[in-house]
Amino acid sequence: MDLYPLFNSLRIALISTSIVFFAGVFVAYYTSMVPAFLKGVLDTVFTLPLVLPPTVVGFMLLKIFGPKSYIGALFLDLFDFRFTMNWWSAVIATSVVIFPLMYRTARGAFQTFDRNLSDVGRTLGLSNSYIFWKIIMPNCNQGIIAGVVLSFARALGEYGATSMVAGYTPGKTATISTTVYQLWSTNNDVLAFKWVVLNILISIIVLYVISYIENSNHLKEAKHVSNS
């Protein structure tokens, strides 16, 4: 059993989750502070990949970065560089697909943050960066961690956009999801079932982590209430 699809899936999931962590947190933070009308517009734009079919996202990425697109053709002619049909092409596609999960979860955490705490920090002369990393993030870490775990789980199982942008090449672009489809299409149900079981086990672990985080958060809140 070739384990490259597992390695590649984990690599893509880790890199794309790292990208959307920073992008999602900062976009969510600044979006939470804009006026209501603009916030609604930005929410719609940033959440759109979540409700679109992944194949539609993949099609749009091909139109933007594909070899026949302006950007794709330009990079191909000038640098002999392709945005598609590489393992890291899946990182681009996966990052777009999972970004809304990180963004919505982080924005929800920032919305519930007591801004009086940051105001107190400013009156004490603390810098904005210090307030963000030392006051805001620790108070919002439960929601943000949950967003990271959800994003990673979604990235690990991404298929639609990945299959269109990166394709399926054994030992190069194959992921768990594309491998399952390829094995099924070639009537190799036994090996496909092994990959399905492996994916289910990973998903169970991820869901348990999310549940543990939520329960820990509830326990902390209950202790805080009882102590006050």
mmCIF file with all atom_site columns, C-alpha atoms in Angstrom:
data_model
loop_
_atom_site.group_PDB
_atom_site.id
_atom_site.type_symbol
_atom_site.label_atom_id
_atom_site.label_alt_id
_atom_site.label_comp_id
_atom_site.label_asym_id
_atom_site.label_entity_id
_atom_site.label_seq_id
_atom_site.pdbx_PDB_ins_code
_atom_site.Cartn_x
_atom_site.Cartn_y
_atom_site.Cartn_z
_atom_site.occupancy
_atom_site.B_iso_or_equiv
_atom_site.pdbx_formal_charge
_atom_site.auth_seq_id
_atom_site.auth_comp_id
_atom_site.auth_asym_id
_atom_site.auth_atom_id
_atom_site.pdbx_PDB_model_num
ATOM 1   C CA . MET A 1 1   ? 0.000   0.000  0.000   1.00 0.00 ? 1   MET A CA 1
ATOM 2   C CA . ASP A 1 2   ? 1.607   3.204  -1.224  1.00 0.00 ? 2   ASP A CA 1
ATOM 3   C CA . LEU A 1 3   ? 1.410   5.776  1.582   1.00 0.00 ? 3   LEU A CA 1
ATOM 4   C CA . TYR A 1 4   ? 2.224   8.772  -0.617  1.00 0.00 ? 4   TYR A CA 1
ATOM 5   C CA . PRO A 1 5   ? -1.456  9.913  -0.756  1.00 0.00 ? 5   PRO A CA 1
ATOM 6   C CA . LEU A 1 6   ? -1.491  10.055 3.067   1.00 0.00 ? 6   LEU A CA 1
ATOM 7   C CA . PHE A 1 7   ? 1.776   12.004 3.189   1.00 0.00 ? 7   PHE A CA 1
ATOM 8   C CA . ASN A 1 8   ? 0.636   14.356 0.443   1.00 0.00 ? 8   ASN A CA 1
ATOM 9   C CA . SER A 1 9   ? -2.779  14.915 2.029   1.00 0.00 ? 9   SER A CA 1
ATOM 10  C CA . LEU A 1 10  ? -1.214  15.702 5.408   1.00 0.00 ? 10  LEU A CA 1
ATOM 11  C CA . ARG A 1 11  ? 1.320   18.023 3.777   1.00 0.00 ? 11  ARG A CA 1
ATOM 12  C CA . ILE A 1 12  ? -1.350  19.894 1.825   1.00 0.00 ? 12  ILE A CA 1
ATOM 13  C CA . ALA A 1 13  ? -3.642  20.102 4.865   1.00 0.00 ? 13  ALA A CA 1
ATOM 14  C CA . LEU A 1 14  ? -0.885  21.403 7.168   1.00 0.00 ? 14  LEU A CA 1
ATOM 15  C CA . ILE A 1 15  ? 0.365   24.049 4.739   1.00 0.00 ? 15  ILE A CA 1
ATOM 16  C CA . SER A 1 16  ? -3.090  25.271 3.688   1.00 0.00 ? 16  SER A CA 1
ATOM 17  C CA . THR A 1 17  ? -4.281  25.354 7.310   1.00 0.00 ? 17  THR A CA 1
ATOM 18  C CA . SER A 1 18  ? -1.227  27.424 8.271   1.00 0.00 ? 18  SER A CA 1
ATOM 19  C CA . ILE A 1 19  ? -1.977  29.858 5.445   1.00 0.00 ? 19  ILE A CA 1
ATOM 20  C CA . VAL A 1 20  ? -5.643  30.308 6.306   1.00 0.00 ? 20  VAL A CA 1
ATOM 21  C CA . PHE A 1 21  ? -4.849  30.588 10.028  1.00 0.00 ? 21  PHE A CA 1
ATOM 22  C CA . PHE A 1 22  ? -2.949  33.828 9.544   1.00 0.00 ? 22  PHE A CA 1
ATOM 23  C CA . ALA A 1 23  ? -5.112  35.080 6.681   1.00 0.00 ? 23  ALA A CA 1
ATOM 24  C CA . GLY A 1 24  ? -8.392  34.143 8.362   1.00 0.00 ? 24  GLY A CA 1
ATOM 25  C CA . VAL A 1 25  ? -7.510  35.552 11.775  1.00 0.00 ? 25  VAL A CA 1
ATOM 26  C CA . PHE A 1 26  ? -6.325  38.916 10.488  1.00 0.00 ? 26  PHE A CA 1
ATOM 27  C CA . VAL A 1 27  ? -9.148  39.326 7.960   1.00 0.00 ? 27  VAL A CA 1
ATOM 28  C CA . ALA A 1 28  ? -11.697 38.330 10.605  1.00 0.00 ? 28  ALA A CA 1
ATOM 29  C CA . TYR A 1 29  ? -10.207 40.723 13.147  1.00 0.00 ? 29  TYR A CA 1
ATOM 30  C CA . TYR A 1 30  ? -10.348 43.756 10.894  1.00 0.00 ? 30  TYR A CA 1
ATOM 31  C CA . THR A 1 31  ? -13.722 42.774 9.433   1.00 0.00 ? 31  THR A CA 1
ATOM 32  C CA . SER A 1 32  ? -15.205 42.637 12.935  1.00 0.00 ? 32  SER A CA 1
ATOM 33  C CA . MET A 1 33  ? -14.421 46.342 13.368  1.00 0.00 ? 33  MET A CA 1
ATOM 34  C CA . VAL A 1 34  ? -15.944 47.761 10.155  1.00 0.00 ? 34  VAL A CA 1
ATOM 35  C CA . PRO A 1 35  ? -19.492 49.217 9.864   1.00 0.00 ? 35  PRO A CA 1
ATOM 36  C CA . ALA A 1 36  ? -22.400 46.771 9.672   1.00 0.00 ? 36  ALA A CA 1
ATOM 37  C CA . PHE A 1 37  ? -23.149 47.277 5.958   1.00 0.00 ? 37  PHE A CA 1
ATOM 38  C CA . LEU A 1 38  ? -19.549 46.771 4.880   1.00 0.00 ? 38  LEU A CA 1
ATOM 39  C CA . LYS A 1 39  ? -19.264 43.831 7.255   1.00 0.00 ? 39  LYS A CA 1
ATOM 40  C CA . GLY A 1 40  ? -22.208 42.162 5.522   1.00 0.00 ? 40  GLY A CA 1
ATOM 41  C CA . VAL A 1 41  ? -20.604 42.649 2.105   1.00 0.00 ? 41  VAL A CA 1
ATOM 42  C CA . LEU A 1 42  ? -17.243 41.296 3.265   1.00 0.00 ? 42  LEU A CA 1
ATOM 43  C CA . ASP A 1 43  ? -18.888 38.344 5.015   1.00 0.00 ? 43  ASP A CA 1
ATOM 44  C CA . THR A 1 44  ? -20.619 37.431 1.771   1.00 0.00 ? 44  THR A CA 1
ATOM 45  C CA . VAL A 1 45  ? -17.420 37.626 -0.270  1.00 0.00 ? 45  VAL A CA 1
ATOM 46  C CA . PHE A 1 46  ? -15.221 35.749 2.197   1.00 0.00 ? 46  PHE A CA 1
ATOM 47  C CA . THR A 1 47  ? -17.821 33.048 2.884   1.00 0.00 ? 47  THR A CA 1
ATOM 48  C CA . LEU A 1 48  ? -18.734 32.409 -0.758  1.00 0.00 ? 48  LEU A CA 1
ATOM 49  C CA . PRO A 1 49  ? -16.299 29.489 -1.292  1.00 0.00 ? 49  PRO A CA 1
ATOM 50  C CA . LEU A 1 50  ? -18.028 27.681 1.576   1.00 0.00 ? 50  LEU A CA 1
ATOM 51  C CA . VAL A 1 51  ? -21.392 27.531 -0.207  1.00 0.00 ? 51  VAL A CA 1
ATOM 52  C CA . LEU A 1 52  ? -20.114 27.098 -3.765  1.00 0.00 ? 52  LEU A CA 1
ATOM 53  C CA . PRO A 1 53  ? -19.558 23.553 -5.039  1.00 0.00 ? 53  PRO A CA 1
ATOM 54  C CA . PRO A 1 54  ? -15.836 22.740 -4.840  1.00 0.00 ? 54  PRO A CA 1
ATOM 55  C CA . THR A 1 55  ? -15.813 22.014 -8.577  1.00 0.00 ? 55  THR A CA 1
ATOM 56  C CA . VAL A 1 56  ? -16.999 25.574 -9.204  1.00 0.00 ? 56  VAL A CA 1
ATOM 57  C CA . VAL A 1 57  ? -14.149 26.870 -7.048  1.00 0.00 ? 57  VAL A CA 1
ATOM 58  C CA . GLY A 1 58  ? -11.753 24.676 -9.018  1.00 0.00 ? 58  GLY A CA 1
ATOM 59  C CA . PHE A 1 59  ? -13.142 25.962 -12.316 1.00 0.00 ? 59  PHE A CA 1
ATOM 60  C CA . MET A 1 60  ? -12.692 29.577 -11.208 1.00 0.00 ? 60  MET A CA 1
ATOM 61  C CA . LEU A 1 61  ? -9.112  28.880 -10.109 1.00 0.00 ? 61  LEU A CA 1
ATOM 62  C CA . LEU A 1 62  ? -8.359  27.317 -13.487 1.00 0.00 ? 62  LEU A CA 1
ATOM 63  C CA . LYS A 1 63  ? -9.739  30.421 -15.188 1.00 0.00 ? 63  LYS A CA 1
ATOM 64  C CA . ILE A 1 64  ? -7.443  32.572 -13.052 1.00 0.00 ? 64  ILE A CA 1
ATOM 65  C CA . PHE A 1 65  ? -4.287  30.456 -12.813 1.00 0.00 ? 65  PHE A CA 1
ATOM 66  C CA . GLY A 1 66  ? -4.657  27.850 -15.552 1.00 0.00 ? 66  GLY A CA 1
ATOM 67  C CA . PRO A 1 67  ? -2.146  27.724 -18.439 1.00 0.00 ? 67  PRO A CA 1
ATOM 68  C CA . LYS A 1 68  ? -4.728  29.290 -20.774 1.00 0.00 ? 68  LYS A CA 1
ATOM 69  C CA . SER A 1 69  ? -5.495  32.178 -18.409 1.00 0.00 ? 69  SER A CA 1
ATOM 70  C CA . TYR A 1 70  ? -3.673  35.520 -18.625 1.00 0.00 ? 70  TYR A CA 1
ATOM 71  C CA . ILE A 1 71  ? -1.810  35.025 -15.329 1.00 0.00 ? 71  ILE A CA 1
ATOM 72  C CA . GLY A 1 72  ? -1.064  31.371 -15.953 1.00 0.00 ? 72  GLY A CA 1
ATOM 73  C CA . ALA A 1 73  ? 0.149   31.951 -19.518 1.00 0.00 ? 73  ALA A CA 1
ATOM 74  C CA . LEU A 1 74  ? 2.288   34.905 -18.425 1.00 0.00 ? 74  LEU A CA 1
ATOM 75  C CA . PHE A 1 75  ? 4.103   32.909 -15.735 1.00 0.00 ? 75  PHE A CA 1
ATOM 76  C CA . LEU A 1 76  ? 4.467   29.956 -18.086 1.00 0.00 ? 76  LEU A CA 1
ATOM 77  C CA . ASP A 1 77  ? 6.044   32.074 -20.838 1.00 0.00 ? 77  ASP A CA 1
ATOM 78  C CA . LEU A 1 78  ? 8.299   34.186 -18.625 1.00 0.00 ? 78  LEU A CA 1
ATOM 79  C CA . PHE A 1 79  ? 9.362   31.707 -15.955 1.00 0.00 ? 79  PHE A CA 1
ATOM 80  C CA . ASP A 1 80  ? 8.234   28.299 -17.276 1.00 0.00 ? 80  ASP A CA 1
ATOM 81  C CA . PHE A 1 81  ? 6.166   28.131 -14.092 1.00 0.00 ? 81  PHE A CA 1
ATOM 82  C CA . ARG A 1 82  ? 2.825   26.315 -13.822 1.00 0.00 ? 82  ARG A CA 1
ATOM 83  C CA . PHE A 1 83  ? 0.234   27.017 -11.164 1.00 0.00 ? 83  PHE A CA 1
ATOM 84  C CA . THR A 1 84  ? -1.639  23.793 -11.921 1.00 0.00 ? 84  THR A CA 1
ATOM 85  C CA . MET A 1 85  ? -1.049  20.030 -11.942 1.00 0.00 ? 85  MET A CA 1
ATOM 86  C CA . ASN A 1 86  ? 1.497   20.103 -9.105  1.00 0.00 ? 86  ASN A CA 1
ATOM 87  C CA . TRP A 1 87  ? 1.100   18.941 -5.516  1.00 0.00 ? 87  TRP A CA 1
ATOM 88  C CA . TRP A 1 88  ? 1.246   22.513 -4.286  1.00 0.00 ? 88  TRP A CA 1
ATOM 89  C CA . SER A 1 89  ? -1.529  23.440 -6.735  1.00 0.00 ? 89  SER A CA 1
ATOM 90  C CA . ALA A 1 90  ? -3.746  21.585 -4.290  1.00 0.00 ? 90  ALA A CA 1
ATOM 91  C CA . VAL A 1 91  ? -2.517  23.915 -1.528  1.00 0.00 ? 91  VAL A CA 1
ATOM 92  C CA . ILE A 1 92  ? -3.923  26.893 -3.459  1.00 0.00 ? 92  ILE A CA 1
ATOM 93  C CA . ALA A 1 93  ? -7.242  25.168 -4.112  1.00 0.00 ? 93  ALA A CA 1
ATOM 94  C CA . THR A 1 94  ? -7.565  23.828 -0.573  1.00 0.00 ? 94  THR A CA 1
ATOM 95  C CA . SER A 1 95  ? -6.703  27.178 1.004   1.00 0.00 ? 95  SER A CA 1
ATOM 96  C CA . VAL A 1 96  ? -9.515  28.858 -0.928  1.00 0.00 ? 96  VAL A CA 1
ATOM 97  C CA . VAL A 1 97  ? -12.007 26.155 0.038   1.00 0.00 ? 97  VAL A CA 1
ATOM 98  C CA . ILE A 1 98  ? -11.198 26.114 3.770   1.00 0.00 ? 98  ILE A CA 1
ATOM 99  C CA . PHE A 1 99  ? -10.631 29.858 4.250   1.00 0.00 ? 99  PHE A CA 1
ATOM 100 C CA . PRO A 1 100 ? -14.315 30.561 5.092   1.00 0.00 ? 100 PRO A CA 1
ATOM 101 C CA . LEU A 1 101 ? -14.226 28.036 7.955   1.00 0.00 ? 101 LEU A CA 1
ATOM 102 C CA . MET A 1 102 ? -11.291 29.764 9.608   1.00 0.00 ? 102 MET A CA 1
ATOM 103 C CA . TYR A 1 103 ? -12.658 33.214 8.853   1.00 0.00 ? 103 TYR A CA 1
ATOM 104 C CA . ARG A 1 104 ? -16.178 32.611 10.195  1.00 0.00 ? 104 ARG A CA 1
ATOM 105 C CA . THR A 1 105 ? -14.955 30.844 13.336  1.00 0.00 ? 105 THR A CA 1
ATOM 106 C CA . ALA A 1 106 ? -12.372 33.513 14.107  1.00 0.00 ? 106 ALA A CA 1
ATOM 107 C CA . ARG A 1 107 ? -14.801 36.351 13.447  1.00 0.00 ? 107 ARG A CA 1
ATOM 108 C CA . GLY A 1 108 ? -17.329 34.767 15.784  1.00 0.00 ? 108 GLY A CA 1
ATOM 109 C CA . ALA A 1 109 ? -14.653 34.597 18.483  1.00 0.00 ? 109 ALA A CA 1
ATOM 110 C CA . PHE A 1 110 ? -13.692 38.253 17.958  1.00 0.00 ? 110 PHE A CA 1
ATOM 111 C CA . GLN A 1 111 ? -17.336 39.343 18.014  1.00 0.00 ? 111 GLN A CA 1
ATOM 112 C CA . THR A 1 112 ? -17.783 37.916 21.514  1.00 0.00 ? 112 THR A CA 1
ATOM 113 C CA . PHE A 1 113 ? -14.546 39.419 22.838  1.00 0.00 ? 113 PHE A CA 1
ATOM 114 C CA . ASP A 1 114 ? -15.008 42.046 25.559  1.00 0.00 ? 114 ASP A CA 1
ATOM 115 C CA . ARG A 1 115 ? -13.415 45.133 23.980  1.00 0.00 ? 115 ARG A CA 1
ATOM 116 C CA . ASN A 1 116 ? -13.170 46.794 27.384  1.00 0.00 ? 116 ASN A CA 1
ATOM 117 C CA . LEU A 1 117 ? -10.108 44.622 27.956  1.00 0.00 ? 117 LEU A CA 1
ATOM 118 C CA . SER A 1 118 ? -8.330  46.030 24.904  1.00 0.00 ? 118 SER A CA 1
ATOM 119 C CA . ASP A 1 119 ? -9.382  49.562 25.847  1.00 0.00 ? 119 ASP A CA 1
ATOM 120 C CA . VAL A 1 120 ? -7.807  49.099 29.262  1.00 0.00 ? 120 VAL A CA 1
ATOM 121 C CA . GLY A 1 121 ? -4.625  47.943 27.581  1.00 0.00 ? 121 GLY A CA 1
ATOM 122 C CA . ARG A 1 122 ? -4.492  51.075 25.441  1.00 0.00 ? 122 ARG A CA 1
ATOM 123 C CA . THR A 1 123 ? -4.954  53.314 28.484  1.00 0.00 ? 123 THR A CA 1
ATOM 124 C CA . LEU A 1 124 ? -1.917  51.562 29.974  1.00 0.00 ? 124 LEU A CA 1
ATOM 125 C CA . GLY A 1 125 ? 0.111   52.462 26.897  1.00 0.00 ? 125 GLY A CA 1
ATOM 126 C CA . LEU A 1 126 ? 0.300   48.967 25.418  1.00 0.00 ? 126 LEU A CA 1
ATOM 127 C CA . SER A 1 127 ? 0.889   48.693 21.668  1.00 0.00 ? 127 SER A CA 1
ATOM 128 C CA . ASN A 1 128 ? -1.799  47.342 19.336  1.00 0.00 ? 128 ASN A CA 1
ATOM 129 C CA . SER A 1 129 ? 0.323   44.330 18.441  1.00 0.00 ? 129 SER A CA 1
ATOM 130 C CA . TYR A 1 130 ? 0.863   43.512 22.117  1.00 0.00 ? 130 TYR A CA 1
ATOM 131 C CA . ILE A 1 131 ? -2.857  43.861 22.835  1.00 0.00 ? 131 ILE A CA 1
ATOM 132 C CA . PHE A 1 132 ? -3.733  41.623 19.886  1.00 0.00 ? 132 PHE A CA 1
ATOM 133 C CA . TRP A 1 133 ? -1.318  38.785 20.678  1.00 0.00 ? 133 TRP A CA 1
ATOM 134 C CA . LYS A 1 134 ? -1.304  38.969 24.484  1.00 0.00 ? 134 LYS A CA 1
ATOM 135 C CA . ILE A 1 135 ? -4.894  39.980 25.291  1.00 0.00 ? 135 ILE A CA 1
ATOM 136 C CA . ILE A 1 136 ? -7.248  39.372 22.374  1.00 0.00 ? 136 ILE A CA 1
ATOM 137 C CA . MET A 1 137 ? -5.840  36.085 21.052  1.00 0.00 ? 137 MET A CA 1
ATOM 138 C CA . PRO A 1 138 ? -5.641  34.332 24.466  1.00 0.00 ? 138 PRO A CA 1
ATOM 139 C CA . ASN A 1 139 ? -9.259  35.300 25.169  1.00 0.00 ? 139 ASN A CA 1
ATOM 140 C CA . CYS A 1 140 ? -10.406 34.061 21.763  1.00 0.00 ? 140 CYS A CA 1
ATOM 141 C CA . ASN A 1 141 ? -8.162  31.008 21.523  1.00 0.00 ? 141 ASN A CA 1
ATOM 142 C CA . GLN A 1 142 ? -10.899 28.409 22.032  1.00 0.00 ? 142 GLN A CA 1
ATOM 143 C CA . GLY A 1 143 ? -12.854 29.504 18.968  1.00 0.00 ? 143 GLY A CA 1
ATOM 144 C CA . ILE A 1 144 ? -9.726  30.010 16.892  1.00 0.00 ? 144 ILE A CA 1
ATOM 145 C CA . ILE A 1 145 ? -8.327  26.587 17.770  1.00 0.00 ? 145 ILE A CA 1
ATOM 146 C CA . ALA A 1 146 ? -11.648 25.028 16.804  1.00 0.00 ? 146 ALA A CA 1
ATOM 147 C CA . GLY A 1 147 ? -11.441 26.884 13.489  1.00 0.00 ? 147 GLY A CA 1
ATOM 148 C CA . VAL A 1 148 ? -7.945  25.531 12.891  1.00 0.00 ? 148 VAL A CA 1
ATOM 149 C CA . VAL A 1 149 ? -9.022  21.954 13.591  1.00 0.00 ? 149 VAL A CA 1
ATOM 150 C CA . LEU A 1 150 ? -12.110 22.257 11.380  1.00 0.00 ? 150 LEU A CA 1
ATOM 151 C CA . SER A 1 151 ? -10.039 23.791 8.580   1.00 0.00 ? 151 SER A CA 1
ATOM 152 C CA . PHE A 1 152 ? -7.484  20.999 8.815   1.00 0.00 ? 152 PHE A CA 1
ATOM 153 C CA . ALA A 1 153 ? -10.192 18.332 8.713   1.00 0.00 ? 153 ALA A CA 1
ATOM 154 C CA . ARG A 1 154 ? -11.827 19.920 5.687   1.00 0.00 ? 154 ARG A CA 1
ATOM 155 C CA . ALA A 1 155 ? -8.464  20.306 3.955   1.00 0.00 ? 155 ALA A CA 1
ATOM 156 C CA . LEU A 1 156 ? -7.652  16.663 4.532   1.00 0.00 ? 156 LEU A CA 1
ATOM 157 C CA . GLY A 1 157 ? -10.815 15.538 2.773   1.00 0.00 ? 157 GLY A CA 1
ATOM 158 C CA . GLU A 1 158 ? -10.925 18.116 -0.034  1.00 0.00 ? 158 GLU A CA 1
ATOM 159 C CA . TYR A 1 159 ? -11.596 16.591 -3.448  1.00 0.00 ? 159 TYR A CA 1
ATOM 160 C CA . GLY A 1 160 ? -13.516 18.734 -5.934  1.00 0.00 ? 160 GLY A CA 1
ATOM 161 C CA . ALA A 1 161 ? -11.276 21.771 -6.358  1.00 0.00 ? 161 ALA A CA 1
ATOM 162 C CA . THR A 1 162 ? -8.129  19.711 -5.793  1.00 0.00 ? 162 THR A CA 1
ATOM 163 C CA . SER A 1 163 ? -8.945  17.192 -8.518  1.00 0.00 ? 163 SER A CA 1
ATOM 164 C CA . MET A 1 164 ? -9.528  19.989 -11.038 1.00 0.00 ? 164 MET A CA 1
ATOM 165 C CA . VAL A 1 165 ? -6.464  22.080 -10.200 1.00 0.00 ? 165 VAL A CA 1
ATOM 166 C CA . ALA A 1 166 ? -3.916  19.383 -9.269  1.00 0.00 ? 166 ALA A CA 1
ATOM 167 C CA . GLY A 1 167 ? -5.351  16.310 -10.992 1.00 0.00 ? 167 GLY A CA 1
ATOM 168 C CA . TYR A 1 168 ? -4.329  12.774 -10.064 1.00 0.00 ? 168 TYR A CA 1
ATOM 169 C CA . THR A 1 169 ? -0.770  11.591 -10.657 1.00 0.00 ? 169 THR A CA 1
ATOM 170 C CA . PRO A 1 170 ? 0.498   8.706  -8.488  1.00 0.00 ? 170 PRO A CA 1
ATOM 171 C CA . GLY A 1 171 ? 3.519   9.753  -6.471  1.00 0.00 ? 171 GLY A CA 1
ATOM 172 C CA . LYS A 1 172 ? 3.101   13.427 -7.397  1.00 0.00 ? 172 LYS A CA 1
ATOM 173 C CA . THR A 1 173 ? -0.364  14.886 -6.818  1.00 0.00 ? 173 THR A CA 1
ATOM 174 C CA . ALA A 1 174 ? -2.358  11.958 -5.426  1.00 0.00 ? 174 ALA A CA 1
ATOM 175 C CA . THR A 1 175 ? -4.289  12.608 -2.202  1.00 0.00 ? 175 THR A CA 1
ATOM 176 C CA . ILE A 1 176 ? -6.476  10.338 -0.122  1.00 0.00 ? 176 ILE A CA 1
ATOM 177 C CA . SER A 1 177 ? -9.648  11.631 -1.741  1.00 0.00 ? 177 SER A CA 1
ATOM 178 C CA . THR A 1 178 ? -8.432  11.451 -5.334  1.00 0.00 ? 178 THR A CA 1
ATOM 179 C CA . THR A 1 179 ? -6.914  8.026  -4.659  1.00 0.00 ? 179 THR A CA 1
ATOM 180 C CA . VAL A 1 180 ? -10.227 6.676  -3.358  1.00 0.00 ? 180 VAL A CA 1
ATOM 181 C CA . TYR A 1 181 ? -11.993 7.882  -6.498  1.00 0.00 ? 181 TYR A CA 1
ATOM 182 C CA . GLN A 1 182 ? -9.285  6.501  -8.767  1.00 0.00 ? 182 GLN A CA 1
ATOM 183 C CA . LEU A 1 183 ? -9.335  3.087  -7.057  1.00 0.00 ? 183 LEU A CA 1
ATOM 184 C CA . TRP A 1 184 ? -13.127 2.970  -7.185  1.00 0.00 ? 184 TRP A CA 1
ATOM 185 C CA . SER A 1 185 ? -13.168 3.879  -10.884 1.00 0.00 ? 185 SER A CA 1
ATOM 186 C CA . THR A 1 186 ? -10.740 1.023  -11.586 1.00 0.00 ? 186 THR A CA 1
ATOM 187 C CA . ASN A 1 187 ? -12.829 -1.470 -9.530  1.00 0.00 ? 187 ASN A CA 1
ATOM 188 C CA . ASN A 1 188 ? -10.197 -1.800 -6.797  1.00 0.00 ? 188 ASN A CA 1
ATOM 189 C CA . ASP A 1 189 ? -12.759 -1.590 -4.010  1.00 0.00 ? 189 ASP A CA 1
ATOM 190 C CA . VAL A 1 190 ? -10.639 -3.427 -1.433  1.00 0.00 ? 190 VAL A CA 1
ATOM 191 C CA . LEU A 1 191 ? -7.814  -0.892 -1.465  1.00 0.00 ? 191 LEU A CA 1
ATOM 192 C CA . ALA A 1 192 ? -10.275 1.986  -1.786  1.00 0.00 ? 192 ALA A CA 1
ATOM 193 C CA . PHE A 1 193 ? -12.032 0.731  1.352   1.00 0.00 ? 193 PHE A CA 1
ATOM 194 C CA . LYS A 1 194 ? -8.720  0.750  3.269   1.00 0.00 ? 194 LYS A CA 1
ATOM 195 C CA . TRP A 1 195 ? -8.212  4.401  2.395   1.00 0.00 ? 195 TRP A CA 1
ATOM 196 C CA . VAL A 1 196 ? -11.790 5.178  3.377   1.00 0.00 ? 196 VAL A CA 1
ATOM 197 C CA . VAL A 1 197 ? -11.288 3.541  6.777   1.00 0.00 ? 197 VAL A CA 1
ATOM 198 C CA . LEU A 1 198 ? -8.061  5.496  7.293   1.00 0.00 ? 198 LEU A CA 1
ATOM 199 C CA . ASN A 1 199 ? -9.800  8.742  6.402   1.00 0.00 ? 199 ASN A CA 1
ATOM 200 C CA . ILE A 1 200 ? -12.667 7.953  8.783   1.00 0.00 ? 200 ILE A CA 1
ATOM 201 C CA . LEU A 1 201 ? -10.229 7.254  11.636  1.00 0.00 ? 201 LEU A CA 1
ATOM 202 C CA . ILE A 1 202 ? -8.474  10.585 11.073  1.00 0.00 ? 202 ILE A CA 1
ATOM 203 C CA . SER A 1 203 ? -11.831 12.364 10.941  1.00 0.00 ? 203 SER A CA 1
ATOM 204 C CA . ILE A 1 204 ? -12.909 10.749 14.227  1.00 0.00 ? 204 ILE A CA 1
ATOM 205 C CA . ILE A 1 205 ? -9.731  11.988 15.895  1.00 0.00 ? 205 ILE A CA 1
ATOM 206 C CA . VAL A 1 206 ? -10.319 15.505 14.564  1.00 0.00 ? 206 VAL A CA 1
ATOM 207 C CA . LEU A 1 207 ? -13.948 15.539 15.735  1.00 0.00 ? 207 LEU A CA 1
ATOM 208 C CA . TYR A 1 208 ? -12.874 14.316 19.169  1.00 0.00 ? 208 TYR A CA 1
ATOM 209 C CA . VAL A 1 209 ? -10.356 17.160 19.413  1.00 0.00 ? 209 VAL A CA 1
ATOM 210 C CA . ILE A 1 210 ? -13.089 19.680 18.552  1.00 0.00 ? 210 ILE A CA 1
ATOM 211 C CA . SER A 1 211 ? -15.416 18.154 21.145  1.00 0.00 ? 211 SER A CA 1
ATOM 212 C CA . TYR A 1 212 ? -12.651 18.213 23.765  1.00 0.00 ? 212 TYR A CA 1
ATOM 213 C CA . ILE A 1 213 ? -11.946 21.890 23.069  1.00 0.00 ? 213 ILE A CA 1
ATOM 214 C CA . GLU A 1 214 ? -15.625 22.803 23.349  1.00 0.00 ? 214 GLU A CA 1
ATOM 215 C CA . ASN A 1 215 ? -16.068 20.851 26.597  1.00 0.00 ? 215 ASN A CA 1
ATOM 216 C CA . SER A 1 216 ? -12.930 22.435 28.070  1.00 0.00 ? 216 SER A CA 1
ATOM 217 C CA . ASN A 1 217 ? -14.296 25.852 27.172  1.00 0.00 ? 217 ASN A CA 1
ATOM 218 C CA . HIS A 1 218 ? -17.620 25.110 28.874  1.00 0.00 ? 218 HIS A CA 1
ATOM 219 C CA . LEU A 1 219 ? -15.837 23.876 32.021  1.00 0.00 ? 219 LEU A CA 1
ATOM 220 C CA . LYS A 1 220 ? -13.725 27.031 32.190  1.00 0.00 ? 220 LYS A CA 1
ATOM 221 C CA . GLU A 1 221 ? -16.821 29.195 31.818  1.00 0.00 ? 221 GLU A CA 1
ATOM 222 C CA . ALA A 1 222 ? -18.624 27.237 34.545  1.00 0.00 ? 222 ALA A CA 1
ATOM 223 C CA . LYS A 1 223 ? -15.669 27.611 36.951  1.00 0.00 ? 223 LYS A CA 1
ATOM 224 C CA . HIS A 1 224 ? -15.468 31.309 36.211  1.00 0.00 ? 224 HIS A CA 1
ATOM 225 C CA . VAL A 1 225 ? -19.173 31.750 36.973  1.00 0.00 ? 225 VAL A CA 1
ATOM 226 C CA . SER A 1 226 ? -18.954 29.711 40.184  1.00 0.00 ? 226 SER A CA 1
ATOM 227 C CA . ASN A 1 227 ? -15.887 31.620 41.394  1.00 0.00 ? 227 ASN A CA 1
ATOM 228 C CA . SER A 1 228 ? -17.500 34.988 40.723  1.00 0.00 ? 228 SER A CA 1
#
